Amino acid sequence: MRCPFCGHDDTQVKDSRPTEDNAAIRRRRACPECGARFTTFERVHLRELTVVKANGKREVFERDKMERSMRVALRKRPVEEDRISRVVTSMVRRLETMGETEIPAAQVGELVMEALRSLDSVAYVRFASVYRDFREAKDFEAFIGALDEDDI
């Protein structure tokens, strides 16, 4: 592993332990060149996933990108950090075990919407406003009206 501070190619693992949810290995590393210490996380990938965009473009699936978009929607909401990580891990496992290597972006978006709906209704509406491209206040009204009807 390359040192992120000085670029030295050979760092040493000082400590390894599983994360709280056992979804990754946390490694404490030290650089013998500059003495810097840093942490890396190692996760299991069952298969390489590709996301197929609406325009046909293909991109490698990035767990971090999905997690970032959820965290933006959940910003300043009362949802614990570890709960977000567990939900993201669960969604990635679900995608990996579907048996497909190419997944439509719309399917990933709907999966995120479903997860946010169960975590926090405000975050759900925030994400939907971008994902569904709300342009006017009436778009919000219609969406929230449908949300209220589903809860009845």
mmCIF file with all atom_site columns, C-alpha atoms in Angstrom:
data_model
loop_
_atom_site.group_PDB
_atom_site.id
_atom_site.type_symbol
_atom_site.label_atom_id
_atom_site.label_alt_id
_atom_site.label_comp_id
_atom_site.label_asym_id
_atom_site.label_entity_id
_atom_site.label_seq_id
_atom_site.pdbx_PDB_ins_code
_atom_site.Cartn_x
_atom_site.Cartn_y
_atom_site.Cartn_z
_atom_site.occupancy
_atom_site.B_iso_or_equiv
_atom_site.pdbx_formal_charge
_atom_site.auth_seq_id
_atom_site.auth_comp_id
_atom_site.auth_asym_id
_atom_site.auth_atom_id
_atom_site.pdbx_PDB_model_num
ATOM 1   C CA . MET A 1 1   ? 0.000   0.000   0.000   1.00 0.00 ? 1   MET A CA 1
ATOM 2   C CA . ARG A 1 2   ? 1.360   3.390   -0.993  1.00 0.00 ? 2   ARG A CA 1
ATOM 3   C CA . CYS A 1 3   ? 1.693   6.056   1.712   1.00 0.00 ? 3   CYS A CA 1
ATOM 4   C CA . PRO A 1 4   ? -0.812  8.867   1.052   1.00 0.00 ? 4   PRO A CA 1
ATOM 5   C CA . PHE A 1 5   ? 1.586   11.399  2.609   1.00 0.00 ? 5   PHE A CA 1
ATOM 6   C CA . CYS A 1 6   ? 4.968   10.758  0.995   1.00 0.00 ? 6   CYS A CA 1
ATOM 7   C CA . GLY A 1 7   ? 4.123   8.211   -1.729  1.00 0.00 ? 7   GLY A CA 1
ATOM 8   C CA . HIS A 1 8   ? 6.485   5.524   -0.388  1.00 0.00 ? 8   HIS A CA 1
ATOM 9   C CA . ASP A 1 9   ? 5.508   2.142   -1.890  1.00 0.00 ? 9   ASP A CA 1
ATOM 10  C CA . ASP A 1 10  ? 5.911   -0.103  1.137   1.00 0.00 ? 10  ASP A CA 1
ATOM 11  C CA . THR A 1 11  ? 3.854   0.583   4.266   1.00 0.00 ? 11  THR A CA 1
ATOM 12  C CA . GLN A 1 12  ? 3.509   -1.754  7.215   1.00 0.00 ? 12  GLN A CA 1
ATOM 13  C CA . VAL A 1 13  ? 0.294   -3.077  8.761   1.00 0.00 ? 13  VAL A CA 1
ATOM 14  C CA . LYS A 1 14  ? 0.390   -2.384  12.501  1.00 0.00 ? 14  LYS A CA 1
ATOM 15  C CA . ASP A 1 15  ? -3.092  -3.614  13.450  1.00 0.00 ? 15  ASP A CA 1
ATOM 16  C CA . SER A 1 16  ? -5.989  -5.408  11.710  1.00 0.00 ? 16  SER A CA 1
ATOM 17  C CA . ARG A 1 17  ? -9.496  -5.924  13.019  1.00 0.00 ? 17  ARG A CA 1
ATOM 18  C CA . PRO A 1 18  ? -12.991 -6.347  11.604  1.00 0.00 ? 18  PRO A CA 1
ATOM 19  C CA . THR A 1 19  ? -15.338 -3.379  11.560  1.00 0.00 ? 19  THR A CA 1
ATOM 20  C CA . GLU A 1 20  ? -18.337 -3.410  13.914  1.00 0.00 ? 20  GLU A CA 1
ATOM 21  C CA . ASP A 1 21  ? -20.638 -4.836  11.235  1.00 0.00 ? 21  ASP A CA 1
ATOM 22  C CA . ASN A 1 22  ? -18.007 -7.384  10.090  1.00 0.00 ? 22  ASN A CA 1
ATOM 23  C CA . ALA A 1 23  ? -18.376 -6.086  6.524   1.00 0.00 ? 23  ALA A CA 1
ATOM 24  C CA . ALA A 1 24  ? -14.773 -4.902  6.233   1.00 0.00 ? 24  ALA A CA 1
ATOM 25  C CA . ILE A 1 25  ? -11.301 -5.217  7.716   1.00 0.00 ? 25  ILE A CA 1
ATOM 26  C CA . ARG A 1 26  ? -9.841  -2.080  9.286   1.00 0.00 ? 26  ARG A CA 1
ATOM 27  C CA . ARG A 1 27  ? -6.068  -1.885  8.984   1.00 0.00 ? 27  ARG A CA 1
ATOM 28  C CA . ARG A 1 28  ? -3.837  0.606   10.800  1.00 0.00 ? 28  ARG A CA 1
ATOM 29  C CA . ARG A 1 29  ? -0.743  1.239   8.716   1.00 0.00 ? 29  ARG A CA 1
ATOM 30  C CA . ALA A 1 30  ? 2.551   3.040   9.222   1.00 0.00 ? 30  ALA A CA 1
ATOM 31  C CA . CYS A 1 31  ? 5.018   4.369   6.688   1.00 0.00 ? 31  CYS A CA 1
ATOM 32  C CA . PRO A 1 32  ? 8.656   3.531   7.514   1.00 0.00 ? 32  PRO A CA 1
ATOM 33  C CA . GLU A 1 33  ? 9.821   6.413   5.301   1.00 0.00 ? 33  GLU A CA 1
ATOM 34  C CA . CYS A 1 34  ? 7.972   9.416   6.807   1.00 0.00 ? 34  CYS A CA 1
ATOM 35  C CA . GLY A 1 35  ? 6.513   7.824   9.961   1.00 0.00 ? 35  GLY A CA 1
ATOM 36  C CA . ALA A 1 36  ? 2.921   8.753   9.078   1.00 0.00 ? 36  ALA A CA 1
ATOM 37  C CA . ARG A 1 37  ? 0.067   6.540   10.256  1.00 0.00 ? 37  ARG A CA 1
ATOM 38  C CA . PHE A 1 38  ? -3.214  6.002   8.416   1.00 0.00 ? 38  PHE A CA 1
ATOM 39  C CA . THR A 1 39  ? -6.176  3.624   8.242   1.00 0.00 ? 39  THR A CA 1
ATOM 40  C CA . THR A 1 40  ? -7.403  1.562   5.298   1.00 0.00 ? 40  THR A CA 1
ATOM 41  C CA . PHE A 1 41  ? -10.551 -0.521  4.923   1.00 0.00 ? 41  PHE A CA 1
ATOM 42  C CA . GLU A 1 42  ? -10.706 -3.746  2.960   1.00 0.00 ? 42  GLU A CA 1
ATOM 43  C CA . ARG A 1 43  ? -14.090 -5.026  1.731   1.00 0.00 ? 43  ARG A CA 1
ATOM 44  C CA . VAL A 1 44  ? -15.085 -8.212  -0.044  1.00 0.00 ? 44  VAL A CA 1
ATOM 45  C CA . HIS A 1 45  ? -16.452 -7.782  -3.565  1.00 0.00 ? 45  HIS A CA 1
ATOM 46  C CA . LEU A 1 46  ? -18.395 -10.802 -4.734  1.00 0.00 ? 46  LEU A CA 1
ATOM 47  C CA . ARG A 1 47  ? -18.402 -9.643  -8.338  1.00 0.00 ? 47  ARG A CA 1
ATOM 48  C CA . GLU A 1 48  ? -17.486 -6.611  -10.400 1.00 0.00 ? 48  GLU A CA 1
ATOM 49  C CA . LEU A 1 49  ? -20.670 -4.656  -11.073 1.00 0.00 ? 49  LEU A CA 1
ATOM 50  C CA . THR A 1 50  ? -21.302 -2.273  -13.955 1.00 0.00 ? 50  THR A CA 1
ATOM 51  C CA . VAL A 1 51  ? -23.990 0.396   -13.891 1.00 0.00 ? 51  VAL A CA 1
ATOM 52  C CA . VAL A 1 52  ? -25.747 1.038   -17.197 1.00 0.00 ? 52  VAL A CA 1
ATOM 53  C CA . LYS A 1 53  ? -26.890 4.661   -17.437 1.00 0.00 ? 53  LYS A CA 1
ATOM 54  C CA . ALA A 1 54  ? -30.066 5.754   -19.250 1.00 0.00 ? 54  ALA A CA 1
ATOM 55  C CA . ASN A 1 55  ? -27.967 6.977   -22.195 1.00 0.00 ? 55  ASN A CA 1
ATOM 56  C CA . GLY A 1 56  ? -26.307 3.550   -22.525 1.00 0.00 ? 56  GLY A CA 1
ATOM 57  C CA . LYS A 1 57  ? -22.990 4.610   -20.983 1.00 0.00 ? 57  LYS A CA 1
ATOM 58  C CA . ARG A 1 58  ? -21.432 2.036   -18.648 1.00 0.00 ? 58  ARG A CA 1
ATOM 59  C CA . GLU A 1 59  ? -19.583 2.802   -15.421 1.00 0.00 ? 59  GLU A CA 1
ATOM 60  C CA . VAL A 1 60  ? -18.013 0.611   -12.779 1.00 0.00 ? 60  VAL A CA 1
ATOM 61  C CA . PHE A 1 61  ? -20.279 0.507   -9.717  1.00 0.00 ? 61  PHE A CA 1
ATOM 62  C CA . GLU A 1 62  ? -18.849 2.532   -6.843  1.00 0.00 ? 62  GLU A CA 1
ATOM 63  C CA . ARG A 1 63  ? -20.087 1.792   -3.346  1.00 0.00 ? 63  ARG A CA 1
ATOM 64  C CA . ASP A 1 64  ? -18.674 5.097   -2.122  1.00 0.00 ? 64  ASP A CA 1
ATOM 65  C CA . LYS A 1 65  ? -20.656 7.056   -4.714  1.00 0.00 ? 65  LYS A CA 1
ATOM 66  C CA . MET A 1 66  ? -23.897 5.446   -3.554  1.00 0.00 ? 66  MET A CA 1
ATOM 67  C CA . GLU A 1 67  ? -23.015 6.050   0.091   1.00 0.00 ? 67  GLU A CA 1
ATOM 68  C CA . ARG A 1 68  ? -22.109 9.704   -0.589  1.00 0.00 ? 68  ARG A CA 1
ATOM 69  C CA . SER A 1 69  ? -25.445 10.357  -2.297  1.00 0.00 ? 69  SER A CA 1
ATOM 70  C CA . MET A 1 70  ? -27.282 8.856   0.677   1.00 0.00 ? 70  MET A CA 1
ATOM 71  C CA . ARG A 1 71  ? -25.235 10.883  3.141   1.00 0.00 ? 71  ARG A CA 1
ATOM 72  C CA . VAL A 1 72  ? -26.040 14.093  1.236   1.00 0.00 ? 72  VAL A CA 1
ATOM 73  C CA . ALA A 1 73  ? -29.760 13.302  1.509   1.00 0.00 ? 73  ALA A CA 1
ATOM 74  C CA . LEU A 1 74  ? -29.339 12.400  5.198   1.00 0.00 ? 74  LEU A CA 1
ATOM 75  C CA . ARG A 1 75  ? -27.250 15.467  6.091   1.00 0.00 ? 75  ARG A CA 1
ATOM 76  C CA . LYS A 1 76  ? -28.401 16.993  9.403   1.00 0.00 ? 76  LYS A CA 1
ATOM 77  C CA . ARG A 1 77  ? -30.938 14.201  9.936   1.00 0.00 ? 77  ARG A CA 1
ATOM 78  C CA . PRO A 1 78  ? -31.048 12.062  13.114  1.00 0.00 ? 78  PRO A CA 1
ATOM 79  C CA . VAL A 1 79  ? -29.711 8.857   11.534  1.00 0.00 ? 79  VAL A CA 1
ATOM 80  C CA . GLU A 1 80  ? -26.650 7.171   13.050  1.00 0.00 ? 80  GLU A CA 1
ATOM 81  C CA . GLU A 1 81  ? -23.517 6.812   10.916  1.00 0.00 ? 81  GLU A CA 1
ATOM 82  C CA . ASP A 1 82  ? -23.190 3.078   11.514  1.00 0.00 ? 82  ASP A CA 1
ATOM 83  C CA . ARG A 1 83  ? -26.802 2.538   10.489  1.00 0.00 ? 83  ARG A CA 1
ATOM 84  C CA . ILE A 1 84  ? -26.109 4.256   7.159   1.00 0.00 ? 84  ILE A CA 1
ATOM 85  C CA . SER A 1 85  ? -23.050 2.057   6.607   1.00 0.00 ? 85  SER A CA 1
ATOM 86  C CA . ARG A 1 86  ? -25.028 -1.100  7.426   1.00 0.00 ? 86  ARG A CA 1
ATOM 87  C CA . VAL A 1 87  ? -27.795 -0.135  4.997   1.00 0.00 ? 87  VAL A CA 1
ATOM 88  C CA . VAL A 1 88  ? -25.279 0.602   2.230   1.00 0.00 ? 88  VAL A CA 1
ATOM 89  C CA . THR A 1 89  ? -23.527 -2.728  2.845   1.00 0.00 ? 89  THR A CA 1
ATOM 90  C CA . SER A 1 90  ? -26.880 -4.482  2.694   1.00 0.00 ? 90  SER A CA 1
ATOM 91  C CA . MET A 1 91  ? -27.749 -2.788  -0.615  1.00 0.00 ? 91  MET A CA 1
ATOM 92  C CA . VAL A 1 92  ? -24.372 -3.677  -2.146  1.00 0.00 ? 92  VAL A CA 1
ATOM 93  C CA . ARG A 1 93  ? -24.784 -7.321  -1.081  1.00 0.00 ? 93  ARG A CA 1
ATOM 94  C CA . ARG A 1 94  ? -28.255 -7.324  -2.607  1.00 0.00 ? 94  ARG A CA 1
ATOM 95  C CA . LEU A 1 95  ? -26.883 -6.010  -5.910  1.00 0.00 ? 95  LEU A CA 1
ATOM 96  C CA . GLU A 1 96  ? -23.984 -8.481  -5.879  1.00 0.00 ? 96  GLU A CA 1
ATOM 97  C CA . THR A 1 97  ? -26.202 -11.482 -5.212  1.00 0.00 ? 97  THR A CA 1
ATOM 98  C CA . MET A 1 98  ? -28.714 -10.641 -7.946  1.00 0.00 ? 98  MET A CA 1
ATOM 99  C CA . GLY A 1 99  ? -26.630 -12.641 -10.395 1.00 0.00 ? 99  GLY A CA 1
ATOM 100 C CA . GLU A 1 100 ? -26.273 -9.818  -12.923 1.00 0.00 ? 100 GLU A CA 1
ATOM 101 C CA . THR A 1 101 ? -23.023 -7.995  -13.600 1.00 0.00 ? 101 THR A CA 1
ATOM 102 C CA . GLU A 1 102 ? -24.738 -5.124  -15.432 1.00 0.00 ? 102 GLU A CA 1
ATOM 103 C CA . ILE A 1 103 ? -27.341 -3.212  -13.444 1.00 0.00 ? 103 ILE A CA 1
ATOM 104 C CA . PRO A 1 104 ? -29.498 -0.377  -14.802 1.00 0.00 ? 104 PRO A CA 1
ATOM 105 C CA . ALA A 1 105 ? -28.868 2.932   -12.994 1.00 0.00 ? 105 ALA A CA 1
ATOM 106 C CA . ALA A 1 106 ? -32.627 3.227   -12.445 1.00 0.00 ? 106 ALA A CA 1
ATOM 107 C CA . GLN A 1 107 ? -32.560 0.007   -10.413 1.00 0.00 ? 107 GLN A CA 1
ATOM 108 C CA . VAL A 1 108 ? -29.765 1.362   -8.209  1.00 0.00 ? 108 VAL A CA 1
ATOM 109 C CA . GLY A 1 109 ? -31.683 4.629   -7.767  1.00 0.00 ? 109 GLY A CA 1
ATOM 110 C CA . GLU A 1 110 ? -34.861 2.814   -6.779  1.00 0.00 ? 110 GLU A CA 1
ATOM 111 C CA . LEU A 1 111 ? -32.912 0.705   -4.290  1.00 0.00 ? 111 LEU A CA 1
ATOM 112 C CA . VAL A 1 112 ? -31.513 3.882   -2.702  1.00 0.00 ? 112 VAL A CA 1
ATOM 113 C CA . MET A 1 113 ? -35.005 5.422   -2.639  1.00 0.00 ? 113 MET A CA 1
ATOM 114 C CA . GLU A 1 114 ? -36.377 2.324   -0.901  1.00 0.00 ? 114 GLU A CA 1
ATOM 115 C CA . ALA A 1 115 ? -33.583 2.407   1.696   1.00 0.00 ? 115 ALA A CA 1
ATOM 116 C CA . LEU A 1 116 ? -33.990 6.133   2.370   1.00 0.00 ? 116 LEU A CA 1
ATOM 117 C CA . ARG A 1 117 ? -37.736 5.745   2.755   1.00 0.00 ? 117 ARG A CA 1
ATOM 118 C CA . SER A 1 118 ? -37.157 3.266   5.584   1.00 0.00 ? 118 SER A CA 1
ATOM 119 C CA . LEU A 1 119 ? -34.455 5.442   7.200   1.00 0.00 ? 119 LEU A CA 1
ATOM 120 C CA . ASP A 1 120 ? -35.880 8.968   7.086   1.00 0.00 ? 120 ASP A CA 1
ATOM 121 C CA . SER A 1 121 ? -38.808 10.511  5.201   1.00 0.00 ? 121 SER A CA 1
ATOM 122 C CA . VAL A 1 122 ? -37.142 13.926  4.800   1.00 0.00 ? 122 VAL A CA 1
ATOM 123 C CA . ALA A 1 123 ? -34.035 12.343  3.264   1.00 0.00 ? 123 ALA A CA 1
ATOM 124 C CA . TYR A 1 124 ? -36.316 10.285  1.031   1.00 0.00 ? 124 TYR A CA 1
ATOM 125 C CA . VAL A 1 125 ? -37.972 13.447  -0.326  1.00 0.00 ? 125 VAL A CA 1
ATOM 126 C CA . ARG A 1 126 ? -34.592 15.200  -0.695  1.00 0.00 ? 126 ARG A CA 1
ATOM 127 C CA . PHE A 1 127 ? -33.168 12.343  -2.741  1.00 0.00 ? 127 PHE A CA 1
ATOM 128 C CA . ALA A 1 128 ? -36.347 11.995  -4.790  1.00 0.00 ? 128 ALA A CA 1
ATOM 129 C CA . SER A 1 129 ? -36.292 15.693  -5.661  1.00 0.00 ? 129 SER A CA 1
ATOM 130 C CA . VAL A 1 130 ? -32.944 15.247  -7.396  1.00 0.00 ? 130 VAL A CA 1
ATOM 131 C CA . TYR A 1 131 ? -33.436 11.692  -8.657  1.00 0.00 ? 131 TYR A CA 1
ATOM 132 C CA . ARG A 1 132 ? -36.883 12.381  -10.099 1.00 0.00 ? 132 ARG A CA 1
ATOM 133 C CA . ASP A 1 133 ? -35.827 15.875  -11.236 1.00 0.00 ? 133 ASP A CA 1
ATOM 134 C CA . PHE A 1 134 ? -38.463 17.991  -9.480  1.00 0.00 ? 134 PHE A CA 1
ATOM 135 C CA . ARG A 1 135 ? -38.720 21.353  -11.258 1.00 0.00 ? 135 ARG A CA 1
ATOM 136 C CA . GLU A 1 136 ? -41.522 23.140  -9.415  1.00 0.00 ? 136 GLU A CA 1
ATOM 137 C CA . ALA A 1 137 ? -43.138 23.211  -5.993  1.00 0.00 ? 137 ALA A CA 1
ATOM 138 C CA . LYS A 1 138 ? -46.116 21.273  -7.347  1.00 0.00 ? 138 LYS A CA 1
ATOM 139 C CA . ASP A 1 139 ? -43.755 18.349  -8.075  1.00 0.00 ? 139 ASP A CA 1
ATOM 140 C CA . PHE A 1 140 ? -42.964 18.215  -4.348  1.00 0.00 ? 140 PHE A CA 1
ATOM 141 C CA . GLU A 1 141 ? -46.644 18.500  -3.467  1.00 0.00 ? 141 GLU A CA 1
ATOM 142 C CA . ALA A 1 142 ? -47.598 15.618  -5.760  1.00 0.00 ? 142 ALA A CA 1
ATOM 143 C CA . PHE A 1 143 ? -44.774 13.430  -4.450  1.00 0.00 ? 143 PHE A CA 1
ATOM 144 C CA . ILE A 1 144 ? -45.532 14.130  -0.790  1.00 0.00 ? 144 ILE A CA 1
ATOM 145 C CA . GLY A 1 145 ? -49.262 13.652  -1.458  1.00 0.00 ? 145 GLY A CA 1
ATOM 146 C CA . ALA A 1 146 ? -48.525 10.205  -2.899  1.00 0.00 ? 146 ALA A CA 1
ATOM 147 C CA . LEU A 1 147 ? -46.251 9.485   0.079   1.00 0.00 ? 147 LEU A CA 1
ATOM 148 C CA . ASP A 1 148 ? -49.056 10.371  2.508   1.00 0.00 ? 148 ASP A CA 1
ATOM 149 C CA . GLU A 1 149 ? -51.509 8.133   0.610   1.00 0.00 ? 149 GLU A CA 1
ATOM 150 C CA . ASP A 1 150 ? -49.088 5.189   0.810   1.00 0.00 ? 150 ASP A CA 1
ATOM 151 C CA . ASP A 1 151 ? -48.793 5.601   4.584   1.00 0.00 ? 151 ASP A CA 1
ATOM 152 C CA . ILE A 1 152 ? -52.565 5.408   5.117   1.00 0.00 ? 152 ILE A CA 1
#
